Short mmCIF file of C-alpha atoms in Angstrom, two decimals:
data_model
loop_
_atom_site.label_atom_id
_atom_site.label_comp_id
_atom_site.label_asym_id
_atom_site.label_seq_id
_atom_site.Cartn_x
_atom_site.Cartn_y
_atom_site.Cartn_z
CA MET A 13 -167.85 -43.50 -36.06
CA GLN A 14 -167.22 -41.57 -39.26
CA ARG A 15 -164.48 -43.61 -40.90
CA LEU A 16 -163.04 -47.08 -41.18
CA PHE A 17 -159.87 -48.63 -42.52
CA VAL A 18 -159.32 -51.82 -44.48
CA PHE A 19 -156.08 -53.74 -44.87
CA GLY A 20 -156.34 -54.94 -48.45
CA PHE A 21 -157.84 -53.83 -51.74
CA PRO A 22 -161.05 -54.77 -53.58
CA GLU A 23 -161.11 -57.04 -56.62
CA LEU A 24 -163.54 -57.70 -59.43
CA TYR A 25 -162.80 -61.43 -59.32
CA GLY A 26 -161.99 -63.79 -56.48
CA GLY A 27 -163.88 -64.33 -53.22
CA ALA A 28 -162.63 -62.04 -50.46
CA GLY A 29 -161.63 -59.18 -52.76
CA THR A 30 -165.06 -59.17 -54.42
CA GLU A 31 -166.79 -59.30 -51.04
CA LEU A 32 -164.75 -56.29 -49.93
CA TYR A 33 -165.67 -54.41 -53.13
CA HIS A 34 -169.40 -54.76 -52.51
CA GLN A 35 -169.10 -53.89 -48.81
CA ILE A 36 -167.31 -50.66 -49.73
CA LEU A 37 -170.40 -49.74 -51.75
CA ILE A 38 -172.74 -50.27 -48.80
CA TRP A 39 -170.40 -48.51 -46.36
CA GLN A 40 -170.33 -45.45 -48.59
CA PHE A 41 -174.11 -45.56 -48.90
CA MET A 42 -174.15 -45.36 -45.09
CA GLY A 43 -171.97 -42.26 -45.23
CA MET A 44 -168.79 -43.91 -43.99
CA GLU A 45 -165.39 -42.53 -44.93
CA VAL A 46 -163.47 -45.53 -46.30
CA HIS A 47 -159.66 -45.81 -46.13
CA LEU A 48 -157.70 -48.59 -47.80
CA ILE A 49 -154.21 -49.67 -46.77
CA PRO A 50 -153.00 -52.02 -49.51
CA PRO A 51 -150.29 -54.60 -48.82
CA TRP A 52 -148.96 -54.20 -52.38
CA ARG A 53 -148.95 -51.68 -55.24
CA VAL A 54 -152.49 -51.27 -56.60
CA GLU A 55 -152.21 -48.61 -59.32
CA ARG A 56 -152.79 -51.25 -62.02
CA ASN A 57 -155.74 -52.81 -60.27
CA PRO A 58 -158.83 -52.36 -62.51
CA LEU A 59 -160.78 -50.97 -59.54
CA TYR A 60 -158.15 -48.34 -58.69
CA PRO A 61 -159.74 -45.57 -60.82
CA GLU A 62 -163.22 -46.34 -59.47
CA MET A 63 -162.04 -46.22 -55.86
CA LEU A 64 -160.47 -42.81 -56.48
CA SER A 65 -163.58 -41.52 -58.22
CA ARG A 66 -165.71 -42.72 -55.31
CA GLY A 67 -163.62 -40.74 -52.87
CA VAL A 68 -162.05 -43.76 -51.19
CA HIS A 69 -158.78 -42.82 -49.48
CA ILE A 70 -155.93 -45.03 -50.71
CA HIS A 71 -152.87 -44.95 -48.47
CA PRO A 72 -149.32 -45.97 -49.36
CA VAL A 73 -148.46 -49.65 -49.06
CA ASN A 74 -148.47 -50.80 -45.42
CA ASP A 75 -148.75 -47.22 -44.14
CA TYR A 76 -150.71 -47.19 -40.88
CA SER A 77 -149.72 -43.69 -39.79
CA SER A 78 -153.24 -42.26 -40.32
CA LEU A 79 -154.83 -44.78 -37.95
CA THR A 80 -155.99 -43.56 -34.55
CA GLU A 81 -157.18 -45.51 -31.56
CA GLU A 82 -160.79 -44.72 -32.52
CA ASP A 83 -160.48 -46.25 -35.99
CA PRO A 84 -161.43 -49.85 -36.71
CA ILE A 85 -159.36 -51.70 -39.27
CA PHE A 86 -160.87 -54.64 -41.16
CA SER A 87 -159.25 -57.43 -43.11
CA PHE A 88 -161.09 -59.84 -45.38
CA CYS A 89 -159.41 -63.24 -45.15
CA ASN A 90 -155.88 -61.87 -45.46
CA GLY A 91 -153.15 -63.92 -43.83
CA GLU A 92 -150.64 -61.06 -44.04
CA PHE A 93 -152.90 -58.95 -41.82
CA LEU A 94 -152.64 -61.62 -39.13
CA GLU A 95 -148.85 -61.50 -39.31
CA LEU A 96 -148.81 -57.70 -39.02
CA LEU A 97 -151.24 -57.41 -36.10
CA PRO A 98 -148.57 -56.55 -33.45
CA GLN A 99 -147.51 -53.54 -35.56
CA ILE A 100 -151.07 -52.50 -36.46
CA ARG A 101 -152.19 -52.64 -32.83
CA THR A 102 -149.70 -49.96 -31.85
CA TYR A 103 -152.07 -47.60 -33.72
CA THR A 104 -155.50 -49.10 -32.94
CA LYS A 105 -156.82 -52.01 -30.92
CA LYS A 106 -160.04 -52.16 -32.98
CA THR A 107 -158.81 -54.96 -35.21
CA VAL A 108 -161.49 -56.88 -37.12
CA PHE A 109 -160.88 -60.12 -39.02
CA VAL A 110 -163.39 -61.42 -41.55
CA ASN A 111 -162.64 -65.08 -42.20
CA CYS A 112 -164.22 -66.00 -45.54
CA MET A 113 -163.32 -69.68 -45.16
CA SER A 114 -164.86 -72.44 -43.03
CA TRP A 115 -161.51 -73.26 -41.41
CA LEU A 116 -159.13 -71.32 -39.16
CA PHE A 117 -155.77 -69.92 -40.24
CA PRO A 118 -152.90 -71.08 -37.99
CA GLN A 119 -152.01 -67.39 -37.50
CA GLU A 120 -155.64 -66.72 -36.58
CA LYS A 121 -155.40 -69.17 -33.70
CA GLU A 122 -152.17 -67.57 -32.54
CA ALA A 123 -153.67 -64.07 -32.78
CA MET A 124 -156.62 -65.25 -30.69
CA ARG A 125 -154.30 -66.71 -28.09
CA LYS A 126 -152.52 -63.34 -27.82
CA GLY A 127 -155.77 -61.35 -27.87
CA GLU A 128 -154.77 -59.44 -30.99
CA ILE A 129 -158.16 -59.56 -32.73
CA ALA A 130 -160.95 -57.51 -31.18
CA MET A 131 -163.78 -58.78 -33.39
CA PHE A 132 -164.31 -61.81 -35.63
CA LEU A 133 -166.89 -61.34 -38.38
CA TYR A 134 -168.74 -64.07 -40.28
CA GLN A 135 -171.38 -64.32 -42.99
CA ASN A 136 -172.51 -67.80 -41.95
CA GLU A 137 -174.13 -68.40 -38.55
CA ARG A 138 -173.17 -72.07 -38.42
CA VAL A 139 -169.53 -71.39 -39.23
CA MET A 140 -169.45 -68.58 -36.66
CA GLN A 141 -170.74 -70.82 -33.87
CA GLU A 142 -168.34 -73.63 -34.74
CA ASN A 143 -165.29 -71.36 -34.99
CA LYS A 144 -166.25 -69.43 -31.87
CA ILE A 145 -166.00 -72.60 -29.80
CA LYS A 146 -162.62 -73.46 -31.31
CA LEU A 147 -161.20 -69.97 -30.86
CA LYS A 148 -162.43 -69.52 -27.30
CA ALA A 149 -160.37 -72.56 -26.38
CA PHE A 150 -157.31 -70.34 -26.94
CA ASN A 151 -158.60 -67.26 -25.13
CA LYS A 152 -161.73 -66.88 -23.00
CA ASN A 153 -161.63 -63.06 -22.81
CA PRO A 154 -165.34 -62.04 -22.96
CA LYS A 155 -164.47 -58.69 -24.55
CA ILE A 156 -163.51 -60.40 -27.83
CA GLN A 157 -166.55 -60.13 -30.11
CA PHE A 158 -168.01 -62.65 -32.54
CA LYS A 159 -170.56 -61.16 -34.92
CA LYS A 160 -172.45 -62.13 -38.05
CA PHE A 161 -173.14 -59.65 -40.82
CA ILE A 162 -175.31 -59.93 -43.90
CA PRO A 163 -172.98 -59.22 -46.81
CA TYR A 164 -174.14 -56.75 -49.40
CA PHE A 165 -174.32 -58.07 -52.96
CA HIS A 166 -174.50 -55.44 -55.70
CA ARG A 167 -176.77 -57.37 -58.04
CA GLU A 168 -176.92 -54.55 -60.58
CA ASP A 169 -173.54 -55.84 -61.80
CA PHE A 170 -175.09 -59.26 -62.51
CA PRO A 171 -178.37 -58.79 -64.43
CA PHE A 172 -180.74 -61.73 -64.83
CA ILE A 173 -180.34 -63.40 -68.24
CA GLU A 174 -183.67 -64.54 -69.63
CA LYS A 175 -182.40 -66.29 -72.75
CA ARG A 176 -179.09 -67.77 -73.82
CA ARG A 177 -177.90 -69.18 -77.12
CA ASN A 178 -179.77 -72.39 -78.00
CA GLU A 179 -177.37 -74.09 -80.43
CA TYR A 180 -175.41 -75.54 -77.50
CA PHE A 181 -175.87 -76.26 -73.78
CA GLY A 182 -173.60 -73.91 -71.85
CA CYS A 183 -172.03 -75.18 -68.65
CA GLY A 184 -169.07 -74.07 -66.58
CA ARG A 185 -167.31 -73.48 -63.30
CA ILE A 186 -165.71 -70.37 -61.77
CA SER A 187 -163.08 -69.92 -59.05
CA ARG A 188 -159.44 -69.11 -58.59
CA GLN A 189 -157.19 -71.63 -60.30
CA GLU A 190 -156.06 -73.11 -56.94
CA ALA A 191 -156.04 -76.92 -57.07
CA ASP A 192 -158.21 -77.40 -53.97
CA LYS A 193 -161.01 -75.49 -55.67
CA PHE A 194 -161.32 -78.42 -58.09
CA ALA A 195 -162.48 -81.96 -57.48
CA LYS A 196 -160.17 -84.48 -59.11
CA ASP A 197 -163.12 -86.00 -60.99
CA THR A 198 -164.26 -82.64 -62.45
CA LEU A 199 -163.53 -83.58 -66.06
CA PHE A 200 -165.06 -87.05 -65.65
CA ILE A 201 -168.30 -85.39 -64.51
CA TYR A 202 -168.28 -82.93 -67.41
CA GLU A 203 -167.60 -85.67 -69.95
CA SER A 204 -170.23 -88.01 -68.45
CA PHE A 205 -173.35 -85.85 -68.25
CA VAL A 206 -175.55 -85.94 -71.33
CA SER A 207 -177.40 -83.27 -73.28
CA PRO A 208 -179.84 -83.31 -76.23
CA ILE A 209 -177.71 -80.61 -77.91
CA PRO A 210 -173.92 -80.22 -78.02
CA LYS A 211 -172.27 -79.24 -74.74
CA TRP A 212 -169.94 -76.26 -74.56
CA GLY A 213 -168.00 -75.72 -71.36
CA LEU A 214 -166.23 -72.69 -69.92
CA PHE A 215 -163.84 -72.77 -66.95
CA LEU A 216 -163.13 -69.29 -65.60
CA GLY A 217 -160.13 -69.51 -63.29
CA PHE A 218 -158.13 -72.35 -64.79
CA GLY A 219 -154.36 -72.55 -65.21
CA LYS A 220 -151.31 -74.68 -64.53
CA ARG A 221 -152.14 -75.36 -60.88
CA SER A 222 -155.68 -76.52 -61.62
CA GLU A 223 -154.62 -78.55 -64.65
CA GLU A 224 -152.14 -80.44 -62.49
CA LYS A 225 -155.13 -81.52 -60.39
CA THR A 226 -157.67 -82.35 -63.10
CA GLY A 227 -155.66 -83.01 -66.23
CA PRO A 228 -156.14 -81.11 -69.51
CA PRO A 229 -159.76 -80.30 -70.46
CA PRO A 230 -161.22 -81.71 -73.69
CA PRO A 231 -161.50 -79.42 -76.75
CA TRP A 232 -165.16 -78.57 -76.06
CA ILE A 233 -164.25 -76.86 -72.76
CA ARG A 234 -162.72 -73.41 -73.10
CA THR A 235 -160.52 -72.18 -70.23
CA ALA A 236 -159.61 -68.68 -69.05
CA LEU A 237 -157.08 -67.83 -66.37
CA ASN A 238 -159.06 -64.94 -64.89
CA GLN A 239 -161.53 -62.12 -65.60
CA GLU A 240 -159.04 -60.31 -67.82
CA GLU A 241 -159.64 -63.05 -70.41
CA VAL A 242 -163.35 -63.61 -69.75
CA SER A 243 -165.44 -61.35 -67.51
CA GLN A 244 -167.82 -62.80 -64.95
CA GLN A 245 -170.72 -61.35 -66.91
CA GLU A 246 -169.58 -63.15 -70.07
CA PHE A 247 -169.20 -66.33 -68.05
CA TYR A 248 -172.77 -66.25 -66.69
CA GLN A 249 -174.08 -65.26 -70.11
CA HIS A 250 -172.61 -68.54 -71.34
CA CYS A 251 -173.71 -70.83 -68.51
CA GLU A 252 -177.15 -72.43 -68.19
CA ILE A 253 -175.69 -74.35 -65.25
CA ILE A 254 -172.76 -73.90 -62.87
CA LEU A 255 -171.41 -77.43 -62.45
CA GLN A 256 -168.90 -77.07 -59.64
CA PRO A 257 -167.55 -80.12 -57.79
CA SER A 258 -164.85 -78.98 -55.36
CA ASN A 259 -162.51 -80.19 -52.64
CA THR A 260 -163.06 -77.13 -50.45
CA VAL A 261 -165.86 -76.47 -47.97
CA GLU A 262 -167.04 -72.97 -48.78
CA ASN A 263 -168.22 -70.63 -46.03
CA TRP A 264 -170.67 -68.38 -47.91
CA PRO A 265 -169.84 -68.73 -51.60
CA ARG A 266 -169.81 -65.42 -53.45
CA ILE A 267 -170.41 -67.10 -56.79
CA GLY A 268 -173.72 -68.35 -55.40
CA PHE A 269 -175.10 -64.81 -55.40
CA GLU A 270 -173.58 -64.08 -58.81
CA ALA A 271 -175.14 -67.21 -60.34
CA MET A 272 -178.56 -66.73 -58.71
CA SER A 273 -178.69 -63.11 -59.81
CA SER A 274 -177.64 -64.04 -63.37
CA GLY A 275 -179.99 -67.00 -63.82
CA SER A 276 -177.40 -69.81 -63.93
CA VAL A 277 -178.59 -72.90 -62.03
CA LEU A 278 -176.14 -74.09 -59.37
CA ILE A 279 -175.11 -77.76 -59.13
CA VAL A 280 -172.69 -77.90 -56.21
CA ASP A 281 -171.45 -79.90 -53.22
CA ASN A 282 -173.82 -80.69 -50.38
CA ALA A 283 -171.52 -79.00 -47.89
CA GLY A 284 -170.69 -75.74 -46.16
CA GLY A 285 -172.50 -72.53 -47.02
CA TRP A 286 -174.18 -74.12 -50.03
CA GLN A 287 -176.48 -75.97 -47.61
CA GLN A 288 -177.85 -72.70 -46.23
CA MET A 289 -177.86 -70.88 -49.56
CA ILE A 290 -179.59 -73.45 -51.77
CA GLU A 291 -182.99 -75.10 -51.41
CA HIS A 292 -182.33 -78.49 -53.00
CA GLY A 293 -184.53 -79.14 -56.01
CA LYS A 294 -186.02 -75.65 -55.90
CA THR A 295 -183.21 -73.12 -56.28
CA GLY A 296 -180.35 -75.47 -57.17
CA TRP A 297 -178.95 -78.95 -56.62
CA LEU A 298 -176.84 -80.25 -53.73
CA CYS A 299 -174.68 -83.24 -54.64
CA ASN A 300 -173.18 -85.97 -52.46
CA ASN A 301 -171.10 -87.76 -55.10
CA GLU A 302 -170.13 -87.66 -58.75
CA ARG A 303 -173.28 -89.58 -59.76
CA ASP A 304 -175.41 -86.75 -58.36
CA PHE A 305 -173.48 -84.15 -60.36
CA ILE A 306 -173.87 -86.17 -63.57
CA TYR A 307 -177.58 -86.84 -62.98
CA TYR A 308 -178.61 -83.27 -62.13
CA ALA A 309 -176.55 -81.75 -64.94
CA SER A 310 -178.21 -84.13 -67.41
CA LYS A 311 -181.63 -83.36 -65.93
CA MET A 312 -181.11 -79.64 -66.43
CA ALA A 313 -179.99 -80.19 -70.01
CA TYR A 314 -183.09 -82.23 -70.84
CA GLU A 315 -185.66 -80.24 -68.84
CA PRO A 316 -185.39 -76.56 -69.87
CA ASN A 317 -188.74 -75.58 -68.34
CA GLN A 318 -187.68 -76.80 -64.91
CA ARG A 319 -184.34 -75.10 -65.40
CA TYR A 320 -186.05 -71.77 -66.14
CA ASP A 321 -188.30 -72.16 -63.09
CA MET A 322 -185.34 -72.95 -60.85
CA ALA A 323 -183.36 -70.00 -62.15
CA ALA A 324 -186.27 -67.65 -61.39
CA ALA A 325 -186.73 -69.15 -57.90
CA ALA A 326 -183.00 -68.86 -57.23
CA ARG A 327 -183.06 -65.18 -58.15
CA GLU A 328 -185.75 -64.58 -55.53
CA ARG A 329 -183.77 -66.64 -53.02
CA GLY A 330 -180.72 -64.49 -53.63
CA LEU A 331 -182.77 -61.32 -53.08
CA LEU A 332 -183.95 -62.72 -49.75
CA LEU A 333 -180.49 -63.75 -48.53
CA SER A 334 -178.56 -60.62 -49.45
CA ASN A 335 -180.75 -57.56 -49.76
CA LYS A 336 -179.60 -54.01 -49.16
CA GLU A 337 -181.89 -53.27 -46.21
CA SER A 338 -180.83 -56.33 -44.21
CA SER A 339 -177.18 -55.69 -44.92
CA LEU A 340 -177.51 -52.08 -43.80
CA GLU A 341 -179.05 -53.09 -40.49
CA SER A 342 -176.38 -55.69 -39.80
CA TRP A 343 -173.55 -53.24 -40.51
CA LYS A 344 -175.19 -50.57 -38.33
CA GLU A 345 -175.16 -53.04 -35.43
CA ILE A 346 -171.50 -53.92 -35.99
CA PHE A 347 -170.42 -50.29 -36.10
CA THR A 348 -172.38 -49.59 -32.90
CA VAL A 349 -170.50 -52.41 -31.15
CA LEU A 350 -167.18 -51.10 -32.43
CA ASN A 351 -168.01 -47.56 -31.27
CA ASN A 352 -168.77 -48.78 -27.78
CA MET A 353 -165.95 -51.32 -27.59
CA ASP A 354 -164.08 -51.32 -24.29
CA ILE A 355 -160.58 -52.50 -25.09
#
């Protein structure tokens, strides 16, 4: 295999798009020829110039005419891809869906029933095993593949921050502004934890939809709609802790790697991919209720030495979970399976 196609386009900010961005980097390191088929106009995307300069082939919107039966086409958590599978499969049967969530799309179940997805890819072993059982209930075809890959994280974009400003205690949360990314008691938690110095909050990914869920933040919490207002690097420069109660169960949270690489201590839900990513009390804190969030945030504010030690340990943990060598080996195995796929 010399080339691969992707339905979608990379992003600097926001789960699946960011994951795709970093995988493009590792694919090119492997010598792969990368083709992108965007579902919308991308000329204004901030990564458009970089993709061109890297030699990535960007096709017209929804143009599959360059696909051949030997080419795999990937999609990272894109529901539109699932809708278009009948059309895409007239060009290639090597259709690969990367579900970045812990739940199944309704269209994903239907595509499985029809045998329209050749390979399902996951970053989380537990989620893969659970979803495999559910999906095989719709179609028991043994040729359909379920594989786990180790996602590449380009940590050079998120340097470790040794020291932050000491006139305030920086805290924050980062996600898309979707309401289900926020716990309803988010602001209660932020208001309730205590600090020996003034608190200053920053919510990156906060707008009308999230405010309808949480209510308006107090004056000491600054909000930004997306990375065009505040970059991720500025966000992590601000945050001693990432205090992130949520109503979603994350599969393999991308912000975990960003925070661990940057030296921001994670205080998150005891659920989903966080349970595999974080060693409780060593590289972050896993919380079962709002009292846990308030307690551990206060503890980090009052115990800077422990906070520094945890940040350093988390950086090492991130290196272990998502290093270049392991990611390379996992992608080599996936491409070997795709090369030899009997469809």
